[in-house]
PDB file of C-alpha atoms in Angstrom:
ATOM      1  CA  UNK A   1       0.000   0.000   0.000  1.00 61.00           C
ATOM      2  CA  UNK A   2       2.818   2.372   0.866  1.00 71.00           C
ATOM      3  CA  UNK A   3       4.411   1.578  -2.503  1.00 72.00           C
ATOM      4  CA  UNK A   4       1.151   2.382  -4.286  1.00 70.00           C
ATOM      5  CA  UNK A   5       0.906   5.699  -2.462  1.00 75.00           C
ATOM      6  CA  UNK A   6       4.475   6.552  -3.407  1.00 76.00           C
ATOM      7  CA  UNK A   7       3.819   5.573  -7.008  1.00 72.00           C
ATOM      8  CA  UNK A   8       0.667   7.669  -7.047  1.00 74.00           C
ATOM      9  CA  UNK A   9       2.526  10.693  -5.659  1.00 79.00           C
ATOM     10  CA  UNK A  10       5.405  10.355  -8.138  1.00 78.00           C
ATOM     11  CA  UNK A  11       3.030   9.944 -11.072  1.00 75.00           C
ATOM     12  CA  UNK A  12       1.002  12.965 -10.011  1.00 79.00           C
ATOM     13  CA  UNK A  13       4.172  15.106  -9.979  1.00 82.00           C
ATOM     14  CA  UNK A  14       5.217  13.741 -13.383  1.00 77.00           C
ATOM     15  CA  UNK A  15       1.741  14.287 -14.809  1.00 77.00           C
ATOM     16  CA  UNK A  16       1.533  17.851 -13.513  1.00 82.00           C
ATOM     17  CA  UNK A  17       4.986  18.717 -14.864  1.00 82.00           C
ATOM     18  CA  UNK A  18       4.108  17.102 -18.197  1.00 78.00           C
ATOM     19  CA  UNK A  19       0.993  19.214 -18.607  1.00 81.00           C
ATOM     20  CA  UNK A  20       2.751  22.392 -17.489  1.00 86.00           C
ATOM     21  CA  UNK A  21       5.376  21.747 -20.174  1.00 82.00           C
ATOM     22  CA  UNK A  22       2.634  21.061 -22.724  1.00 81.00           C
ATOM     23  CA  UNK A  23       1.089  24.447 -21.890  1.00 87.00           C
ATOM     24  CA  UNK A  24       4.462  26.201 -22.129  1.00 86.00           C
ATOM     25  CA  UNK A  25       5.241  24.490 -25.439  1.00 82.00           C
ATOM     26  CA  UNK A  26       1.789  25.432 -26.717  1.00 83.00           C
ATOM     27  CA  UNK A  27       2.258  29.092 -25.796  1.00 88.00           C
ATOM     28  CA  UNK A  28       5.713  29.071 -27.428  1.00 82.00           C
ATOM     29  CA  UNK A  29       4.416  27.489 -30.637  1.00 79.00           C
ATOM     30  CA  UNK A  30       1.415  29.840 -30.822  1.00 84.00           C
ATOM     31  CA  UNK A  31       3.698  32.850 -30.268  1.00 85.00           C
ATOM     32  CA  UNK A  32       6.124  31.698 -32.962  1.00 77.00           C
ATOM     33  CA  UNK A  33       3.262  31.174 -35.400  1.00 77.00           C
ATOM     34  CA  UNK A  34       1.940  34.665 -34.689  1.00 80.00           C
ATOM     35  CA  UNK A  35       5.339  36.382 -34.819  1.00 76.00           C
ATOM     36  CA  UNK A  36       6.236  34.603 -38.074  1.00 70.00           C
ATOM     37  CA  UNK A  37       3.567  36.657 -39.860  1.00 69.00           C
ATOM     38  CA  UNK A  38       5.813  39.702 -39.487  1.00 68.00           C
ATOM     39  CA  UNK A  39       8.199  38.211 -42.045  1.00 62.00           C
ATOM     40  CA  UNK A  40       5.668  38.209 -44.897  1.00 58.00           C
ATOM     41  CA  UNK A  41       7.446  41.141 -46.550  1.00 55.00           C
ATOM     42  CA  UNK A  42      10.414  38.840 -47.289  1.00 55.00           C
ATOM     43  CA  UNK A  43       8.361  36.701 -49.674  1.00 56.00           C
ATOM     44  CA  UNK A  44       7.147  37.108 -53.211  1.00 53.00           C
ATOM     45  CA  UNK A  45       3.428  37.742 -53.637  1.00 58.00           C
ATOM     46  CA  UNK A  46       2.841  34.219 -54.960  1.00 55.00           C
ATOM     47  CA  UNK A  47       3.987  32.695 -51.663  1.00 59.00           C
ATOM     48  CA  UNK A  48       2.204  35.049 -49.257  1.00 65.00           C
ATOM     49  CA  UNK A  49      -1.093  33.061 -49.058  1.00 70.00           C
ATOM     50  CA  UNK A  50       0.830  29.841 -48.351  1.00 69.00           C
ATOM     51  CA  UNK A  51       2.991  31.479 -45.684  1.00 69.00           C
ATOM     52  CA  UNK A  52      -0.094  33.004 -44.056  1.00 75.00           C
ATOM     53  CA  UNK A  53      -1.871  29.633 -43.906  1.00 77.00           C
ATOM     54  CA  UNK A  54       1.208  27.956 -42.429  1.00 74.00           C
ATOM     55  CA  UNK A  55       1.530  30.615 -39.723  1.00 78.00           C
ATOM     56  CA  UNK A  56      -2.186  30.392 -38.893  1.00 81.00           C
ATOM     57  CA  UNK A  57      -2.009  26.589 -38.656  1.00 79.00           C
ATOM     58  CA  UNK A  58       0.979  26.774 -36.306  1.00 78.00           C
ATOM     59  CA  UNK A  59      -0.844  29.342 -34.153  1.00 84.00           C
ATOM     60  CA  UNK A  60      -4.025  27.237 -33.909  1.00 84.00           C
ATOM     61  CA  UNK A  61      -2.016  24.115 -33.130  1.00 81.00           C
ATOM     62  CA  UNK A  62      -0.246  25.937 -30.290  1.00 83.00           C
ATOM     63  CA  UNK A  63      -3.595  26.977 -28.817  1.00 87.00           C
ATOM     64  CA  UNK A  64      -4.818  23.372 -29.073  1.00 82.00           C
ATOM     65  CA  UNK A  65      -1.818  22.209 -27.042  1.00 82.00           C
ATOM     66  CA  UNK A  66      -2.570  24.822 -24.377  1.00 86.00           C
ATOM     67  CA  UNK A  67      -6.141  23.514 -24.090  1.00 85.00           C
ATOM     68  CA  UNK A  68      -4.914  19.904 -23.881  1.00 81.00           C
ATOM     69  CA  UNK A  69      -2.490  20.884 -21.115  1.00 83.00           C
ATOM     70  CA  UNK A  70      -5.213  22.544 -19.047  1.00 86.00           C
ATOM     71  CA  UNK A  71      -7.457  19.492 -19.484  1.00 83.00           C
ATOM     72  CA  UNK A  72      -4.626  17.355 -18.122  1.00 80.00           C
ATOM     73  CA  UNK A  73      -4.173  19.604 -15.071  1.00 83.00           C
ATOM     74  CA  UNK A  74      -7.909  19.513 -14.463  1.00 83.00           C
ATOM     75  CA  UNK A  75      -7.746  15.701 -14.423  1.00 79.00           C
ATOM     76  CA  UNK A  76      -5.171  15.809 -11.639  1.00 76.00           C
ATOM     77  CA  UNK A  77      -7.411  17.739  -9.253  1.00 78.00           C
ATOM     78  CA  UNK A  78     -10.843  16.464 -10.313  1.00 77.00           C
ATOM     79  CA  UNK A  79     -11.262  12.683 -10.464  1.00 69.00           C
ATOM     80  CA  UNK A  80     -13.251  12.097 -13.685  1.00 72.00           C
ATOM     81  CA  UNK A  81     -12.372   8.661 -15.158  1.00 72.00           C
ATOM     82  CA  UNK A  82     -14.234   9.283 -18.415  1.00 72.00           C
ATOM     83  CA  UNK A  83     -12.496  12.623 -18.957  1.00 72.00           C
ATOM     84  CA  UNK A  84      -9.111  11.019 -18.302  1.00 71.00           C
ATOM     85  CA  UNK A  85      -9.846   8.283 -20.840  1.00 69.00           C
ATOM     86  CA  UNK A  86     -10.822  10.888 -23.412  1.00 68.00           C
ATOM     87  CA  UNK A  87      -7.755  12.959 -22.529  1.00 71.00           C
ATOM     88  CA  UNK A  88      -5.352  10.180 -23.504  1.00 69.00           C
ATOM     89  CA  UNK A  89      -6.673  10.283 -27.075  1.00 69.00           C
ATOM     90  CA  UNK A  90      -5.834  13.963 -27.814  1.00 68.00           C
ATOM     91  CA  UNK A  91      -2.498  13.519 -26.061  1.00 69.00           C
ATOM     92  CA  UNK A  92      -1.519  10.676 -28.373  1.00 66.00           C
ATOM     93  CA  UNK A  93      -3.066  12.523 -31.301  1.00 69.00           C
ATOM     94  CA  UNK A  94      -1.064  15.647 -30.471  1.00 71.00           C
ATOM     95  CA  UNK A  95       2.162  13.642 -30.592  1.00 68.00           C
ATOM     96  CA  UNK A  96       1.210  12.254 -34.006  1.00 68.00           C
ATOM     97  CA  UNK A  97       0.262  15.700 -35.323  1.00 73.00           C
ATOM     98  CA  UNK A  98       3.515  17.176 -34.022  1.00 71.00           C
ATOM     99  CA  UNK A  99       5.527  14.591 -35.939  1.00 67.00           C
ATOM    100  CA  UNK A 100       3.487  15.316 -39.066  1.00 72.00           C
ATOM    101  CA  UNK A 101       4.017  19.063 -38.715  1.00 74.00           C
ATOM    102  CA  UNK A 102       7.756  18.474 -38.386  1.00 67.00           C
ATOM    103  CA  UNK A 103       7.725  16.913 -41.843  1.00 65.00           C
ATOM    104  CA  UNK A 104       5.678  19.813 -43.189  1.00 71.00           C
ATOM    105  CA  UNK A 105       8.098  22.323 -41.683  1.00 69.00           C
ATOM    106  CA  UNK A 106      11.022  20.551 -43.305  1.00 64.00           C
ATOM    107  CA  UNK A 107       9.283  20.848 -46.660  1.00 64.00           C
ATOM    108  CA  UNK A 108       8.440  24.487 -45.988  1.00 70.00           C
ATOM    109  CA  UNK A 109      12.021  25.372 -45.021  1.00 65.00           C
ATOM    110  CA  UNK A 110      13.481  23.703 -48.100  1.00 64.00           C
ATOM    111  CA  UNK A 111      10.883  24.545 -50.718  1.00 68.00           C
ATOM    112  CA  UNK A 112       8.938  27.681 -49.870  1.00 70.00           C
ATOM    113  CA  UNK A 113      11.457  29.682 -47.869  1.00 70.00           C
ATOM    114  CA  UNK A 114      14.529  28.907 -49.950  1.00 74.00           C
ATOM    115  CA  UNK A 115      12.787  29.166 -53.319  1.00 76.00           C
ATOM    116  CA  UNK A 116      11.085  32.443 -52.425  1.00 74.00           C
ATOM    117  CA  UNK A 117      14.286  33.813 -50.914  1.00 77.00           C
ATOM    118  CA  UNK A 118      16.291  32.982 -54.036  1.00 81.00           C
ATOM    119  CA  UNK A 119      13.668  34.503 -56.333  1.00 82.00           C
ATOM    120  CA  UNK A 120      13.695  37.696 -54.298  1.00 81.00           C
ATOM    121  CA  UNK A 121      17.495  37.859 -54.466  1.00 85.00           C
ATOM    122  CA  UNK A 122      17.485  37.398 -58.238  1.00 85.00           C
ATOM    123  CA  UNK A 123      14.750  40.036 -58.615  1.00 84.00           C
ATOM    124  CA  UNK A 124      16.870  42.493 -56.627  1.00 83.00           C
ATOM    125  CA  UNK A 125      19.912  41.638 -58.748  1.00 83.00           C
ATOM    126  CA  UNK A 126      18.014  42.328 -61.984  1.00 79.00           C
ATOM    127  CA  UNK A 127      16.573  45.608 -60.732  1.00 75.00           C
ATOM    128  CA  UNK A 128      12.973  44.368 -60.724  1.00 76.00           C
ATOM    129  CA  UNK A 129      12.827  44.974 -56.970  1.00 76.00           C
ATOM    130  CA  UNK A 130      14.426  47.686 -54.847  1.00 74.00           C
ATOM    131  CA  UNK A 131      17.708  46.114 -53.779  1.00 75.00           C
ATOM    132  CA  UNK A 132      18.171  47.513 -50.273  1.00 76.00           C
ATOM    133  CA  UNK A 133      17.457  44.059 -48.857  1.00 78.00           C
ATOM    134  CA  UNK A 134      20.148  42.488 -51.039  1.00 82.00           C
ATOM    135  CA  UNK A 135      22.577  45.252 -50.085  1.00 82.00           C
ATOM    136  CA  UNK A 136      22.071  44.396 -46.417  1.00 81.00           C
ATOM    137  CA  UNK A 137      22.539  40.669 -47.036  1.00 83.00           C
ATOM    138  CA  UNK A 138      25.754  41.202 -49.003  1.00 84.00           C
ATOM    139  CA  UNK A 139      27.203  43.873 -46.736  1.00 80.00           C
ATOM    140  CA  UNK A 140      26.582  42.149 -43.388  1.00 79.00           C
ATOM    141  CA  UNK A 141      27.347  38.600 -44.563  1.00 81.00           C
ATOM    142  CA  UNK A 142      30.374  39.215 -46.813  1.00 84.00           C
ATOM    143  CA  UNK A 143      28.790  37.517 -49.814  1.00 87.00           C
ATOM    144  CA  UNK A 144      27.920  38.452 -53.369  1.00 89.00           C
ATOM    145  CA  UNK A 145      25.004  37.497 -55.579  1.00 88.00           C
ATOM    146  CA  UNK A 146      23.386  34.125 -56.256  1.00 89.00           C
ATOM    147  CA  UNK A 147      24.837  30.919 -57.661  1.00 88.00           C
ATOM    148  CA  UNK A 148      24.408  30.657 -61.415  1.00 87.00           C
ATOM    149  CA  UNK A 149      23.201  34.267 -61.713  1.00 86.00           C
ATOM    150  CA  UNK A 150      26.431  36.242 -61.436  1.00 86.00           C
ATOM    151  CA  UNK A 151      26.191  37.230 -65.090  1.00 84.00           C
ATOM    152  CA  UNK A 152      23.444  39.617 -63.974  1.00 83.00           C
ATOM    153  CA  UNK A 153      26.109  41.720 -62.269  1.00 83.00           C
ATOM    154  CA  UNK A 154      28.203  41.734 -65.438  1.00 76.00           C
ATOM    155  CA  UNK A 155      25.343  43.401 -67.317  1.00 70.00           C
ATOM    156  CA  UNK A 156      23.683  46.745 -66.782  1.00 61.00           C
ATOM    157  CA  UNK A 157      20.206  46.263 -65.352  1.00 55.00           C
ATOM    158  CA  UNK A 158      17.741  48.964 -66.414  1.00 56.00           C
ATOM    159  CA  UNK A 159      14.497  47.774 -64.719  1.00 55.00           C
ATOM    160  CA  UNK A 160      12.455  49.869 -62.267  1.00 57.00           C
ATOM    161  CA  UNK A 161      15.568  50.078 -60.063  1.00 55.00           C
ATOM    162  CA  UNK A 162      18.502  50.408 -62.488  1.00 55.00           C
ATOM    163  CA  UNK A 163      22.016  49.330 -61.601  1.00 58.00           C
ATOM    164  CA  UNK A 164      25.330  49.427 -63.450  1.00 64.00           C
ATOM    165  CA  UNK A 165      27.879  46.681 -62.794  1.00 73.00           C
ATOM    166  CA  UNK A 166      28.720  45.097 -59.452  1.00 83.00           C
ATOM    167  CA  UNK A 167      27.240  46.859 -56.396  1.00 82.00           C
ATOM    168  CA  UNK A 168      29.647  48.250 -53.807  1.00 78.00           C
ATOM    169  CA  UNK A 169      28.264  45.845 -51.204  1.00 81.00           C
ATOM    170  CA  UNK A 170      29.816  42.933 -53.121  1.00 84.00           C
ATOM    171  CA  UNK A 171      33.323  44.115 -52.287  1.00 81.00           C
ATOM    172  CA  UNK A 172      35.165  44.419 -48.999  1.00 74.00           C
ATOM    173  CA  UNK A 173      35.660  47.919 -47.597  1.00 65.00           C
ATOM    174  CA  UNK A 174      38.915  46.858 -45.967  1.00 65.00           C
ATOM    175  CA  UNK A 175      41.788  49.320 -46.521  1.00 63.00           C
ATOM    176  CA  UNK A 176      39.443  51.884 -48.061  1.00 63.00           C
ATOM    177  CA  UNK A 177      40.149  55.506 -47.191  1.00 63.00           C
ATOM    178  CA  UNK A 178      36.907  57.179 -46.145  1.00 58.00           C
ATOM    179  CA  UNK A 179      38.128  60.633 -47.174  1.00 64.00           C
ATOM    180  CA  UNK A 180      39.178  59.439 -50.637  1.00 65.00           C
ATOM    181  CA  UNK A 181      37.060  56.456 -51.604  1.00 67.00           C
ATOM    182  CA  UNK A 182      33.658  57.696 -50.415  1.00 65.00           C
ATOM    183  CA  UNK A 183      31.479  60.644 -51.350  1.00 71.00           C
ATOM    184  CA  UNK A 184      28.680  61.973 -49.199  1.00 70.00           C
ATOM    185  CA  UNK A 185      25.456  62.574 -51.127  1.00 74.00           C
ATOM    186  CA  UNK A 186      22.402  64.358 -49.752  1.00 72.00           C
ATOM    187  CA  UNK A 187      19.014  62.739 -50.342  1.00 69.00           C
ATOM    188  CA  UNK A 188      16.347  65.132 -49.125  1.00 70.00           C
ATOM    189  CA  UNK A 189      16.838  65.582 -45.398  1.00 68.00           C
ATOM    190  CA  UNK A 190      19.127  62.546 -45.133  1.00 64.00           C
ATOM    191  CA  UNK A 191      22.356  61.506 -46.830  1.00 64.00           C
ATOM    192  CA  UNK A 192      24.290  58.435 -47.879  1.00 62.00           C
ATOM    193  CA  UNK A 193      27.907  57.521 -48.614  1.00 63.00           C
ATOM    194  CA  UNK A 194      28.733  56.359 -52.130  1.00 69.00           C
ATOM    195  CA  UNK A 195      31.853  54.298 -52.750  1.00 68.00           C
ATOM    196  CA  UNK A 196      33.993  55.709 -55.561  1.00 70.00           C
ATOM    197  CA  UNK A 197      36.184  52.639 -55.958  1.00 70.00           C
ATOM    198  CA  UNK A 198      34.826  50.346 -58.642  1.00 74.00           C
ATOM    199  CA  UNK A 199      33.682  46.906 -57.553  1.00 78.00           C
ATOM    200  CA  UNK A 200      34.092  44.112 -60.105  1.00 78.00           C
ATOM    201  CA  UNK A 201      34.394  40.329 -60.314  1.00 81.00           C
ATOM    202  CA  UNK A 202      38.071  40.396 -59.326  1.00 79.00           C
ATOM    203  CA  UNK A 203      37.466  42.191 -56.022  1.00 77.00           C
ATOM    204  CA  UNK A 204      34.004  40.802 -55.207  1.00 84.00           C
ATOM    205  CA  UNK A 205      33.340  38.208 -52.509  1.00 85.00           C
ATOM    206  CA  UNK A 206      33.565  34.689 -53.910  1.00 87.00           C
ATOM    207  CA  UNK A 207      30.899  33.063 -51.774  1.00 86.00           C
ATOM    208  CA  UNK A 208      27.294  33.356 -52.870  1.00 88.00           C
ATOM    209  CA  UNK A 209      24.574  34.613 -50.563  1.00 86.00           C
ATOM    210  CA  UNK A 210      22.122  31.783 -51.263  1.00 80.00           C
ATOM    211  CA  UNK A 211      24.654  29.141 -50.132  1.00 73.00           C
ATOM    212  CA  UNK A 212      24.818  30.020 -46.454  1.00 67.00           C
ATOM    213  CA  UNK A 213      22.506  32.930 -45.635  1.00 67.00           C
ATOM    214  CA  UNK A 214      19.728  31.843 -43.244  1.00 64.00           C
ATOM    215  CA  UNK A 215      16.463  33.644 -43.878  1.00 64.00           C
ATOM    216  CA  UNK A 216      14.912  34.882 -40.582  1.00 64.00           C
ATOM    217  CA  UNK A 217      11.704  32.957 -41.273  1.00 65.00           C
ATOM    218  CA  UNK A 218      13.705  29.850 -42.126  1.00 68.00           C
ATOM    219  CA  UNK A 219      15.653  30.139 -38.885  1.00 69.00           C
ATOM    220  CA  UNK A 220      12.371  30.473 -37.005  1.00 70.00           C
ATOM    221  CA  UNK A 221      11.047  27.317 -38.624  1.00 70.00           C
ATOM    222  CA  UNK A 222      14.216  25.406 -37.758  1.00 72.00           C
ATOM    223  CA  UNK A 223      13.891  26.465 -34.133  1.00 73.00           C
ATOM    224  CA  UNK A 224      10.229  25.486 -34.140  1.00 72.00           C
ATOM    225  CA  UNK A 225      11.044  22.089 -35.657  1.00 74.00           C
ATOM    226  CA  UNK A 226      13.473  21.377 -32.804  1.00 75.00           C
ATOM    227  CA  UNK A 227      10.848  22.377 -30.241  1.00 74.00           C
ATOM    228  CA  UNK A 228       8.316  20.109 -31.908  1.00 73.00           C
ATOM    229  CA  UNK A 229      10.765  17.199 -31.949  1.00 76.00           C
ATOM    230  CA  UNK A 230      11.280  17.412 -28.187  1.00 77.00           C
ATOM    231  CA  UNK A 231       7.558  17.820 -27.604  1.00 74.00           C
ATOM    232  CA  UNK A 232       6.700  14.835 -29.792  1.00 75.00           C
ATOM    233  CA  UNK A 233       9.063  12.545 -27.882  1.00 78.00           C
ATOM    234  CA  UNK A 234       7.845  13.817 -24.519  1.00 75.00           C
ATOM    235  CA  UNK A 235       4.165  13.452 -25.387  1.00 73.00           C
ATOM    236  CA  UNK A 236       4.699   9.964 -26.763  1.00 74.00           C
ATOM    237  CA  UNK A 237       6.470   8.817 -23.571  1.00 75.00           C
ATOM    238  CA  UNK A 238       3.897  10.324 -21.209  1.00 72.00           C
ATOM    239  CA  UNK A 239       1.017   9.014 -23.321  1.00 71.00           C
ATOM    240  CA  UNK A 240       2.452   5.496 -23.361  1.00 72.00           C
ATOM    241  CA  UNK A 241       3.001   5.489 -19.595  1.00 70.00           C
ATOM    242  CA  UNK A 242      -0.470   6.827 -18.826  1.00 67.00           C
ATOM    243  CA  UNK A 243      -2.113   4.352 -21.203  1.00 64.00           C
ATOM    244  CA  UNK A 244      -0.171   1.165 -20.458  1.00 62.00           C
ATOM    245  CA  UNK A 245       1.118   1.375 -16.902  1.00 54.00           C
ATOM    246  CA  UNK A 246      -0.744   3.954 -14.825  1.00 53.00           C
ATOM    247  CA  UNK A 247      -4.298   3.099 -13.758  1.00 51.00           C
ATOM    248  CA  UNK A 248      -6.773   5.906 -13.281  1.00 47.00           C
ATOM    249  CA  UNK A 249      -7.178   4.941  -9.628  1.00 46.00           C
ATOM    250  CA  UNK A 250      -3.659   6.200  -8.868  1.00 47.00           C
ATOM    251  CA  UNK A 251      -5.087   9.718  -8.859  1.00 50.00           C
TER     252      UNK A 251
END
C-alpha cells in the first residue's frame, strides 16, 4: 500500500509537470506562429497566401496544445475517469500531429522559404525589386550574388531600379580611405555615402549569398522544428506510460 501511495505521488508530480510543459510548449508554438507573420514582406506575392496559412495553422495548433495541457491539469485535481480516458486520445493525437508538422516544416524550409528567398534575391539583382534588402545581405554577410546568376552583375540592369555593374556591397571595404574612396550625397533631409572605388568580379566576394545565408523565417522554422521534436518525444512517452502502466485509480 505504501508503494502504491508513493507511485501515485510520483506519477502525479510527473503528470503535472508534463501538462505544465505542454502548456508552455503550446504558448511558445502559438507565439512563434503569430510572430512569423511579421516576415511576410520577405516573400514574393505568390507565396504570401501559403505562408499566411502555415503561420495560422501553427498558431491554432499551439492553442490546441494549451487547451490539452489545461485538461490534463484539471484531471489531476478532479477525479473524472471518463475525462481522463478521453484525454489520452488527444495527447496521443497531439504527438502524431507534431511529428506530421515536423515533416511539413522541413518541406516548408526547403521549398517555400529557400525558393522564395532565391527569387527575391534574383529580382533584386536584376533591378525588378528595390535592392536595399540584397545590399544588407551582401554587406553584413560578406557575400555576393546568387549561384548561377552572377552574369546579372556583369550586365547593366535597367528595370524599375537600375544598376550598373557590381554593387559596392559585393566588395570588402577593408583598406578603403573614407576621405578618398567615399562621397557623401544628400538625399532630401538625409544623406548616404557612395563608394567611388569600382567593384568588379576580381574584387568581389567569392561566396554566394544563397549558399549560407539563413532567412529569418527559415531560422524560425528550424527552431520550431526542434521544439516540436522534443515535444513529440515527450508526449509519446507520457502518453504510453499513462495508457499502459498507470491506472486511473492512482489519482
